[in-house]
Amino acid sequence: MLKTYCNQLVMIVIVLLFTGCAKLLPTSTIISKSPWQNFDDAKLIYNKITPGVTTVADLKKLGFDPFSTPNITILNATEVINLFLPNPSIKKEDLDSGIQQCIESKDRCTAYQILPTTLNVKRIGNFWLDLFTFKRHTINTGWEFRGLITIVDNVVSYRDPPGGRPLINTEQIDRKPLGPIQEAGAVVIPGILQ
């Protein structure tokens, strides 16, 4: 019985060594939930916001409701001041009139910081080199949208130009010539020196 079990285990190891082990590498997807499928969708809807015209009710219809749409942060007037006036060299008079209106109205001002994101993380390469940390090759793809609007008395007073990263495509290659021993060395050596 034990011999059969060992033979099966050896066969599994051999199959893993000589087949496409890259499929065994981990992948993950990080999605900041939003009603928009990509950067262009978010930008198209965001550009429909008109300062002085668009109301909070209109924002809800467009999908910019922090209570029903995830990943929209509500900022108060103090946070808006800290965001737009981070140091004394920037004067309030230099800011857009909508931001000035927000700062002056204090408690009647809020802001929405919008940050929907989709990030796909995929590891590629040799399973065994990855498993034992000799070489890890990671590819990140996706998109990120950033927007900021200020609201005074339930009407948008300012809309930041749309920003973000329409196309994320980065690669990271980590090499550790000693593999798992390199990690152990970082833990053992400080212990020896103490």
XYZ file of N, CA and C in Angstrom:
582
model
N 0.821 -1.191 0.000
C 0.000 0.000 0.000
C 0.870 1.261 0.000
N 1.872 1.283 0.889
C 2.771 2.425 0.973
C 3.572 2.574 -0.315
N 3.959 1.407 -0.892
C 4.730 1.433 -2.134
C 3.885 2.030 -3.261
N 2.617 1.680 -3.330
C 1.719 2.219 -4.354
C 1.577 3.729 -4.184
N 1.413 4.166 -2.954
C 1.279 5.593 -2.652
C 2.550 6.343 -3.083
N 3.723 5.794 -2.757
C 4.993 6.421 -3.135
C 5.151 6.476 -4.650
N 4.772 5.399 -5.341
C 4.847 5.382 -6.805
C 3.946 6.452 -7.412
N 2.754 6.598 -6.869
C 1.827 7.617 -7.371
C 2.397 9.020 -7.137
N 2.986 9.228 -5.990
C 3.572 10.522 -5.663
C 4.733 10.837 -6.609
N 5.573 9.848 -6.877
C 6.691 10.032 -7.804
C 6.166 10.372 -9.198
N 5.114 9.687 -9.639
C 4.531 9.955 -10.963
C 3.982 11.383 -11.035
N 3.327 11.830 -9.978
C 2.789 13.196 -9.958
C 3.923 14.210 -10.060
N 5.003 13.977 -9.319
C 6.150 14.885 -9.361
C 6.760 14.906 -10.749
N 6.902 13.744 -11.381
C 7.474 13.668 -12.738
C 6.585 14.409 -13.732
N 5.286 14.200 -13.625
C 4.359 14.891 -14.532
C 4.475 16.403 -14.345
N 4.556 16.849 -13.101
C 4.686 18.283 -12.841
C 5.998 18.840 -13.375
N 7.069 18.051 -13.295
C 8.366 18.518 -13.780
C 8.399 18.687 -15.292
N 7.702 17.812 -16.000
C 7.834 17.806 -17.452
C 6.603 18.318 -18.204
N 5.659 18.896 -17.503
C 4.496 19.474 -18.189
C 4.453 20.962 -17.944
N 3.475 21.618 -18.519
C 3.325 23.065 -18.399
C 2.995 23.482 -16.976
N 4.002 23.649 -16.169
C 3.806 24.010 -14.766
C 3.439 25.472 -14.595
N 3.562 26.248 -15.648
C 3.214 27.671 -15.545
C 1.755 27.858 -15.151
N 0.906 26.871 -15.471
C -0.508 26.971 -15.098
C -0.703 26.876 -13.588
N 0.317 26.408 -12.880
C 0.222 26.291 -11.433
C 0.595 27.588 -10.712
N 1.099 28.570 -11.474
C 1.481 29.840 -10.860
C 0.239 30.639 -10.479
N 0.324 31.401 -9.385
C -0.850 32.147 -8.934
C -1.164 33.346 -9.826
N -2.441 33.658 -9.909
C -2.906 34.882 -10.567
C -3.923 35.520 -9.637
N -4.082 36.815 -9.765
C -5.104 37.488 -8.973
C -5.631 38.682 -9.743
N -6.836 39.069 -9.418
C -7.459 40.246 -10.013
C -7.954 41.122 -8.879
N -7.550 42.388 -8.918
C -7.984 43.359 -7.919
C -8.911 44.337 -8.634
N -10.170 44.342 -8.259
C -11.134 45.227 -8.901
C -11.757 46.113 -7.839
N -11.589 47.421 -7.999
C -12.314 48.360 -7.165
C -13.670 48.527 -7.847
N -14.678 47.918 -7.293
C -15.994 47.863 -7.928
C -16.462 49.240 -8.375
N -17.044 49.292 -9.555
C -17.597 50.530 -10.091
C -18.554 50.178 -11.222
N -19.412 51.120 -11.597
C -20.322 50.856 -12.713
C -19.639 50.963 -14.082
N -18.360 51.322 -14.099
C -17.656 51.532 -15.361
C -16.756 50.340 -15.666
N -16.749 49.947 -16.918
C -15.988 48.762 -17.329
C -14.530 49.062 -17.652
N -14.233 50.329 -18.012
C -12.866 50.690 -18.356
C -12.666 52.195 -18.160
N -11.469 52.665 -18.410
C -11.121 54.073 -18.211
C -11.993 54.984 -19.059
N -12.180 54.634 -20.326
C -12.958 55.492 -21.224
C -14.407 55.632 -20.775
N -15.006 54.545 -20.261
C -16.380 54.620 -19.732
C -16.461 55.606 -18.582
N -15.527 55.502 -17.647
C -15.513 56.386 -16.482
C -15.319 57.839 -16.911
N -14.403 58.062 -17.842
C -14.120 59.429 -18.314
C -15.322 60.022 -19.027
N -15.985 59.233 -19.861
C -17.152 59.713 -20.611
C -18.258 60.196 -19.673
N -18.557 59.404 -18.652
C -19.598 59.777 -17.689
C -19.135 60.948 -16.832
N -17.895 60.924 -16.391
C -17.337 61.992 -15.549
C -17.397 63.345 -16.257
N -17.130 63.357 -17.553
C -17.142 64.607 -18.319
C -18.544 65.197 -18.470
N -19.595 64.447 -18.111
C -20.961 64.977 -18.149
C -21.259 65.866 -16.943
N -20.359 65.872 -15.962
C -20.536 66.714 -14.770
C -20.174 68.150 -15.136
N -21.111 69.080 -14.900
C -20.901 70.487 -15.222
C -20.978 71.317 -13.938
N -19.865 71.965 -13.555
C -19.897 72.812 -12.361
C -20.957 73.914 -12.494
N -21.661 74.154 -11.399
C -22.710 75.173 -11.375
C -24.045 74.680 -11.879
N -24.077 73.485 -12.480
C -25.311 72.936 -13.059
C -25.668 71.584 -12.433
N -24.696 70.684 -12.403
C -24.940 69.322 -11.929
C -25.219 69.312 -10.422
N -26.304 68.655 -10.044
C -26.681 68.556 -8.630
C -26.271 67.196 -8.071
N -26.416 67.036 -6.751
C -26.125 65.755 -6.112
C -27.060 64.681 -6.668
N -28.313 65.041 -6.932
C -29.259 64.080 -7.528
C -28.782 63.647 -8.912
N -28.247 64.596 -9.695
C -27.698 64.259 -11.019
C -26.491 63.334 -10.880
N -25.649 63.606 -9.877
C -24.467 62.764 -9.648
C -24.879 61.323 -9.369
N -25.946 61.157 -8.578
C -26.441 59.803 -8.282
C -26.868 59.091 -9.560
N -27.563 59.812 -10.441
C -28.008 59.210 -11.712
C -26.818 58.814 -12.589
N -25.728 59.595 -12.503
C -24.529 59.302 -13.299
C -23.678 58.187 -12.676
N -23.992 57.801 -11.439
C -23.233 56.737 -10.779
C -22.223 57.225 -9.772
N -22.205 58.529 -9.503
C -21.257 59.089 -8.544
C -21.947 59.303 -7.197
N -22.339 58.212 -6.580
C -22.991 58.243 -5.278
C -22.162 57.400 -4.322
N -21.465 58.044 -3.372
C -20.583 57.280 -2.484
C -21.316 56.275 -1.599
N -22.639 56.386 -1.504
C -23.403 55.459 -0.671
C -23.878 54.229 -1.443
N -23.765 54.276 -2.769
C -24.145 53.098 -3.558
C -23.050 52.657 -4.535
N -22.098 53.533 -4.832
C -20.991 53.196 -5.720
C -19.720 53.101 -4.891
N -19.083 51.938 -4.849
C -17.854 51.800 -4.062
C -16.712 52.649 -4.622
N -15.740 52.889 -3.775
C -14.485 53.550 -4.136
C -14.641 55.016 -4.509
N -15.608 55.664 -3.853
C -15.735 57.115 -3.903
C -15.588 57.583 -2.462
N -14.586 58.408 -2.212
C -14.312 58.902 -0.872
C -14.953 60.274 -0.687
N -15.607 60.467 0.452
C -16.186 61.767 0.775
C -15.156 62.554 1.581
N -14.841 63.756 1.107
C -13.905 64.628 1.807
C -14.672 65.809 2.393
N -14.275 66.253 3.592
C -14.900 67.444 4.162
C -14.091 68.684 3.770
N -14.545 69.855 4.184
C -13.899 71.113 3.792
C -12.442 71.172 4.266
N -12.168 70.676 5.458
C -10.793 70.681 5.972
C -9.883 69.843 5.087
N -10.364 68.682 4.650
C -9.563 67.835 3.757
C -9.367 68.499 2.399
N -10.360 69.231 1.933
C -10.232 69.966 0.663
C -9.161 71.041 0.803
N -9.173 71.767 1.942
C -8.151 72.797 2.187
C -6.764 72.165 2.186
N -6.605 71.054 2.892
C -5.302 70.374 2.943
C -4.861 69.859 1.583
N -5.824 69.472 0.757
C -5.512 68.955 -0.575
C -5.049 70.058 -1.525
N -5.759 71.192 -1.506
C -5.466 72.257 -2.466
C -4.529 73.338 -1.931
N -4.387 73.439 -0.624
C -3.474 74.416 -0.026
C -2.490 73.695 0.904
N -1.632 72.833 0.322
C -0.743 72.022 1.161
C 0.375 72.820 1.837
N 0.692 74.008 1.300
C 1.735 74.831 1.922
C 1.433 76.311 1.697
N 2.072 77.200 2.463
C 1.756 78.638 2.396
C 2.100 79.309 1.070
N 2.908 78.664 0.241
C 3.264 79.295 -1.035
C 2.093 79.297 -2.019
N 1.092 78.476 -1.775
C -0.097 78.451 -2.626
C -1.171 79.292 -1.948
N -1.664 80.278 -2.657
C -2.681 81.188 -2.126
C -4.064 80.752 -2.580
N -5.053 80.973 -1.738
C -6.435 80.618 -2.067
C -6.880 81.328 -3.349
N -6.411 82.565 -3.540
C -6.789 83.350 -4.725
C -6.295 82.718 -6.025
N -5.274 81.856 -5.937
C -4.711 81.198 -7.123
C -5.543 79.994 -7.569
N -6.459 79.546 -6.704
C -7.240 78.351 -6.996
C -8.451 78.675 -7.866
N -9.000 77.663 -8.482
C -10.226 77.794 -9.266
C -11.331 78.374 -8.379
N -12.220 79.165 -8.971
C -13.284 79.817 -8.191
C -14.198 78.799 -7.506
N -14.393 77.629 -8.110
C -15.217 76.587 -7.497
C -14.598 76.026 -6.230
N -13.270 75.911 -6.221
C -12.567 75.435 -5.026
C -12.606 76.528 -3.952
N -12.416 77.787 -4.366
C -12.504 78.901 -3.415
C -13.883 78.923 -2.758
N -14.916 78.734 -3.576
C -16.287 78.720 -3.054
C -16.451 77.604 -2.025
N -15.877 76.454 -2.303
C -15.951 75.314 -1.383
C -15.256 75.640 -0.066
N -14.051 76.191 -0.147
C -13.282 76.507 1.054
C -14.013 77.560 1.894
N -14.556 78.574 1.242
C -15.254 79.654 1.962
C -16.565 79.195 2.587
N -17.219 78.212 1.973
C -18.521 77.769 2.495
C -18.392 76.789 3.665
N -17.190 76.350 3.958
C -16.865 75.470 5.090
C -17.793 74.267 5.210
N -18.689 74.257 6.196
C -19.526 73.081 6.466
C -20.489 72.738 5.335
N -20.748 73.655 4.450
C -21.673 73.394 3.342
C -20.950 72.755 2.150
N -19.653 72.508 2.320
C -18.849 71.947 1.226
C -18.451 70.505 1.519
N -18.576 69.663 0.504
C -18.016 68.311 0.537
C -17.336 68.074 -0.807
N -16.573 67.051 -0.865
C -15.923 66.686 -2.126
C -15.986 65.177 -2.273
N -16.033 64.724 -3.525
C -15.987 63.297 -3.825
C -14.684 63.022 -4.560
N -13.908 62.105 -4.019
C -12.689 61.651 -4.684
C -13.005 60.288 -5.289
N -12.895 60.187 -6.600
C -13.336 59.000 -7.336
C -12.106 58.215 -7.794
N -12.076 56.908 -7.473
C -10.909 56.091 -7.826
C -11.290 54.651 -8.152
N -12.015 54.425 -9.264
C -12.241 53.034 -9.676
C -10.982 52.481 -10.344
N -10.705 51.220 -10.096
C -9.478 50.590 -10.596
C -9.738 49.125 -10.911
N -9.099 48.631 -11.951
C -9.050 47.197 -12.215
C -7.583 46.838 -12.424
N -7.090 45.866 -11.647
C -5.697 45.453 -11.759
C -5.634 43.929 -11.799
N -5.078 43.392 -12.869
C -4.887 41.945 -13.023
C -3.414 41.635 -12.785
N -3.143 40.725 -11.867
C -1.779 40.347 -11.521
C -1.584 38.887 -11.927
N -0.594 38.671 -12.779
C -0.348 37.304 -13.275
C 1.140 36.997 -13.164
N 1.442 35.856 -12.578
C 2.826 35.411 -12.518
C 3.058 34.432 -13.665
N 4.159 34.604 -14.356
C 4.496 33.736 -15.476
C 5.900 33.176 -15.253
N 6.266 32.221 -16.077
C 7.616 31.674 -16.003
C 7.632 30.251 -15.486
N 8.766 29.864 -14.959
C 8.993 28.503 -14.483
C 8.419 28.325 -13.083
N 7.545 27.340 -12.934
C 6.882 27.086 -11.658
C 7.883 26.837 -10.535
N 8.901 26.026 -10.787
C 9.842 25.639 -9.735
C 10.724 26.812 -9.318
N 11.175 27.616 -10.290
C 11.970 28.799 -9.941
C 11.136 29.779 -9.113
N 9.853 29.887 -9.471
C 8.934 30.759 -8.735
C 8.666 30.213 -7.341
N 8.369 28.926 -7.260
C 8.033 28.295 -5.977
C 9.154 28.466 -4.957
N 10.388 28.269 -5.412
C 11.522 28.365 -4.499
C 12.159 29.758 -4.503
N 11.456 30.728 -5.080
C 11.801 32.159 -5.089
C 13.118 32.498 -5.786
N 13.605 31.639 -6.668
C 14.803 31.989 -7.428
C 14.490 33.110 -8.424
N 13.341 32.985 -9.077
C 12.944 34.008 -10.053
C 11.419 34.091 -10.079
N 10.895 35.293 -9.862
C 9.458 35.533 -9.948
C 9.221 36.629 -10.972
N 8.382 36.315 -11.946
C 8.080 37.236 -13.035
C 6.585 37.556 -12.960
N 6.261 38.816 -12.681
C 4.878 39.233 -12.496
C 4.501 40.284 -13.528
N 3.312 40.121 -14.117
C 2.783 41.102 -15.076
C 1.495 41.681 -14.495
N 1.434 43.017 -14.437
C 0.249 43.728 -13.963
C -0.393 44.454 -15.135
N -1.693 44.238 -15.326
C -2.422 44.944 -16.384
C -3.726 45.479 -15.801
N -4.284 46.481 -16.453
C -5.562 47.025 -16.013
C -5.675 48.505 -16.304
N -6.463 49.203 -15.475
C -6.666 50.645 -15.635
C -7.031 51.262 -14.290
N -6.840 52.586 -14.212
C -7.163 53.330 -12.993
C -7.659 54.709 -13.409
N -8.791 55.131 -12.848
C -9.349 56.458 -13.128
C -9.326 57.276 -11.847
N -8.995 58.569 -11.969
C -9.017 59.469 -10.820
C -9.795 60.731 -11.168
N -10.685 61.114 -10.264
C -11.434 62.347 -10.435
C -11.753 62.949 -9.082
N -12.006 64.249 -9.066
C -12.357 64.941 -7.829
C -13.377 66.023 -8.155
N -14.456 66.050 -7.391
C -15.458 67.102 -7.552
C -15.754 67.701 -6.185
N -16.011 69.010 -6.171
C -16.434 69.657 -4.934
C -17.901 70.040 -5.087
N -18.600 70.002 -3.961
C -20.048 70.254 -3.959
C -20.355 71.274 -2.868
N -21.058 72.333 -3.239
C -21.496 73.346 -2.279
C -23.010 73.462 -2.394
N -23.709 73.320 -1.283
C -25.180 73.413 -1.254
C -25.831 72.495 -2.299
N -25.332 71.260 -2.379
C -25.875 70.218 -3.259
C -25.705 70.477 -4.756
N -24.808 71.410 -5.133
C -24.502 71.664 -6.544
C -22.987 71.577 -6.716
N -22.543 70.932 -7.786
C -21.106 70.804 -8.056
C -20.523 72.193 -8.298
N -19.472 72.531 -7.549
C -18.818 73.834 -7.739
C -17.527 73.700 -8.553
N -16.944 72.497 -8.571
C -15.680 72.294 -9.288
C -15.562 70.837 -9.700
N -15.013 70.629 -10.893
C -14.701 69.275 -11.359
C -13.262 69.273 -11.845
N -12.447 68.469 -11.195
C -11.051 68.326 -11.595
C -10.996 67.691 -12.983
N -10.020 68.058 -13.817
C -9.882 67.333 -15.088
C -9.660 65.844 -14.808
N -10.193 64.955 -15.659
C -10.021 63.519 -15.404
C -8.549 63.124 -15.464
N -8.183 62.194 -14.597
C -6.807 61.720 -14.563
C -6.769 60.221 -14.357
N -5.591 59.708 -14.185
C -5.438 58.281 -13.938
C -4.522 57.630 -14.946
N -4.658 56.316 -15.041
C -3.840 55.528 -15.972
C -4.783 54.692 -16.842
N -5.001 55.126 -18.090
C -5.921 54.390 -18.960
C -5.457 52.963 -19.254
N -4.152 52.747 -19.226
C -3.611 51.428 -19.560
C -2.436 51.119 -18.632
N -2.653 50.194 -17.723
C -1.577 49.750 -16.843
C -0.989 48.485 -17.456
N 0.312 48.475 -17.634
C 1.002 47.286 -18.139
C 2.428 47.328 -17.617
N 2.655 46.689 -16.481
C 3.990 46.679 -15.884
C 4.461 45.247 -15.683
N 5.767 45.091 -15.725
C 6.377 43.793 -15.457
C 7.372 43.953 -14.320
N 7.416 42.969 -13.457
C 8.384 42.965 -12.364
C 9.054 41.607 -12.345
N 10.375 41.618 -12.361
C 11.148 40.380 -12.288
C 12.021 40.459 -11.047
N 11.786 39.548 -10.115
C 12.585 39.467 -8.893
C 13.472 38.233 -8.997
N 14.782 38.443 -8.841
C 15.732 37.329 -8.880
C 16.435 37.226 -7.538
N 16.506 36.018 -7.036
C 17.242 35.731 -5.804
C 18.130 34.527 -6.103
N 19.404 34.760 -6.368
C 20.299 33.664 -6.757
C 20.351 32.520 -5.748
N 20.121 32.812 -4.465
C 20.161 31.773 -3.444
C 18.774 31.249 -3.097
N 17.767 31.751 -3.779
C 16.407 31.274 -3.560
C 15.951 31.418 -2.124
N 15.391 30.348 -1.558
C 14.867 30.434 -0.194
C 15.956 30.657 0.860
N 17.187 30.311 0.528
C 18.289 30.516 1.470
C 18.537 32.008 1.667
N 18.312 32.788 0.617
C 18.499 34.233 0.699
C 17.556 34.834 1.745
N 16.319 34.369 1.784
C 15.350 34.833 2.779
C 15.783 34.413 4.181
N 16.247 33.182 4.311
C 16.668 32.685 5.621
C 17.872 33.466 6.121
N 18.765 33.850 5.224
C 19.948 34.626 5.608
C 19.578 35.965 6.194
N 18.536 36.589 5.661
C 18.103 37.891 6.172
C 17.577 37.776 7.595
N 17.067 36.602 7.976
C 16.537 36.389 9.322
C 17.630 35.908 10.265
N 18.490 35.015 9.798
C 19.498 34.383 10.650
C 20.643 35.331 11.004
N 21.155 36.077 10.031
C 22.336 36.925 10.249
C 22.096 37.985 11.339
N 20.968 38.736 11.321
C 20.751 39.693 12.424
C 20.698 38.998 13.783
N 20.145 37.779 13.826
C 20.083 37.035 15.083
C 21.459 36.659 15.592
N 22.368 36.338 14.663
C 23.738 35.957 15.038
C 24.500 37.170 15.539
N 24.273 38.324 14.929
C 24.996 39.540 15.291
C 24.590 40.105 16.645
N 23.450 39.689 17.165
C 22.991 40.248 18.446
C 23.687 39.624 19.623
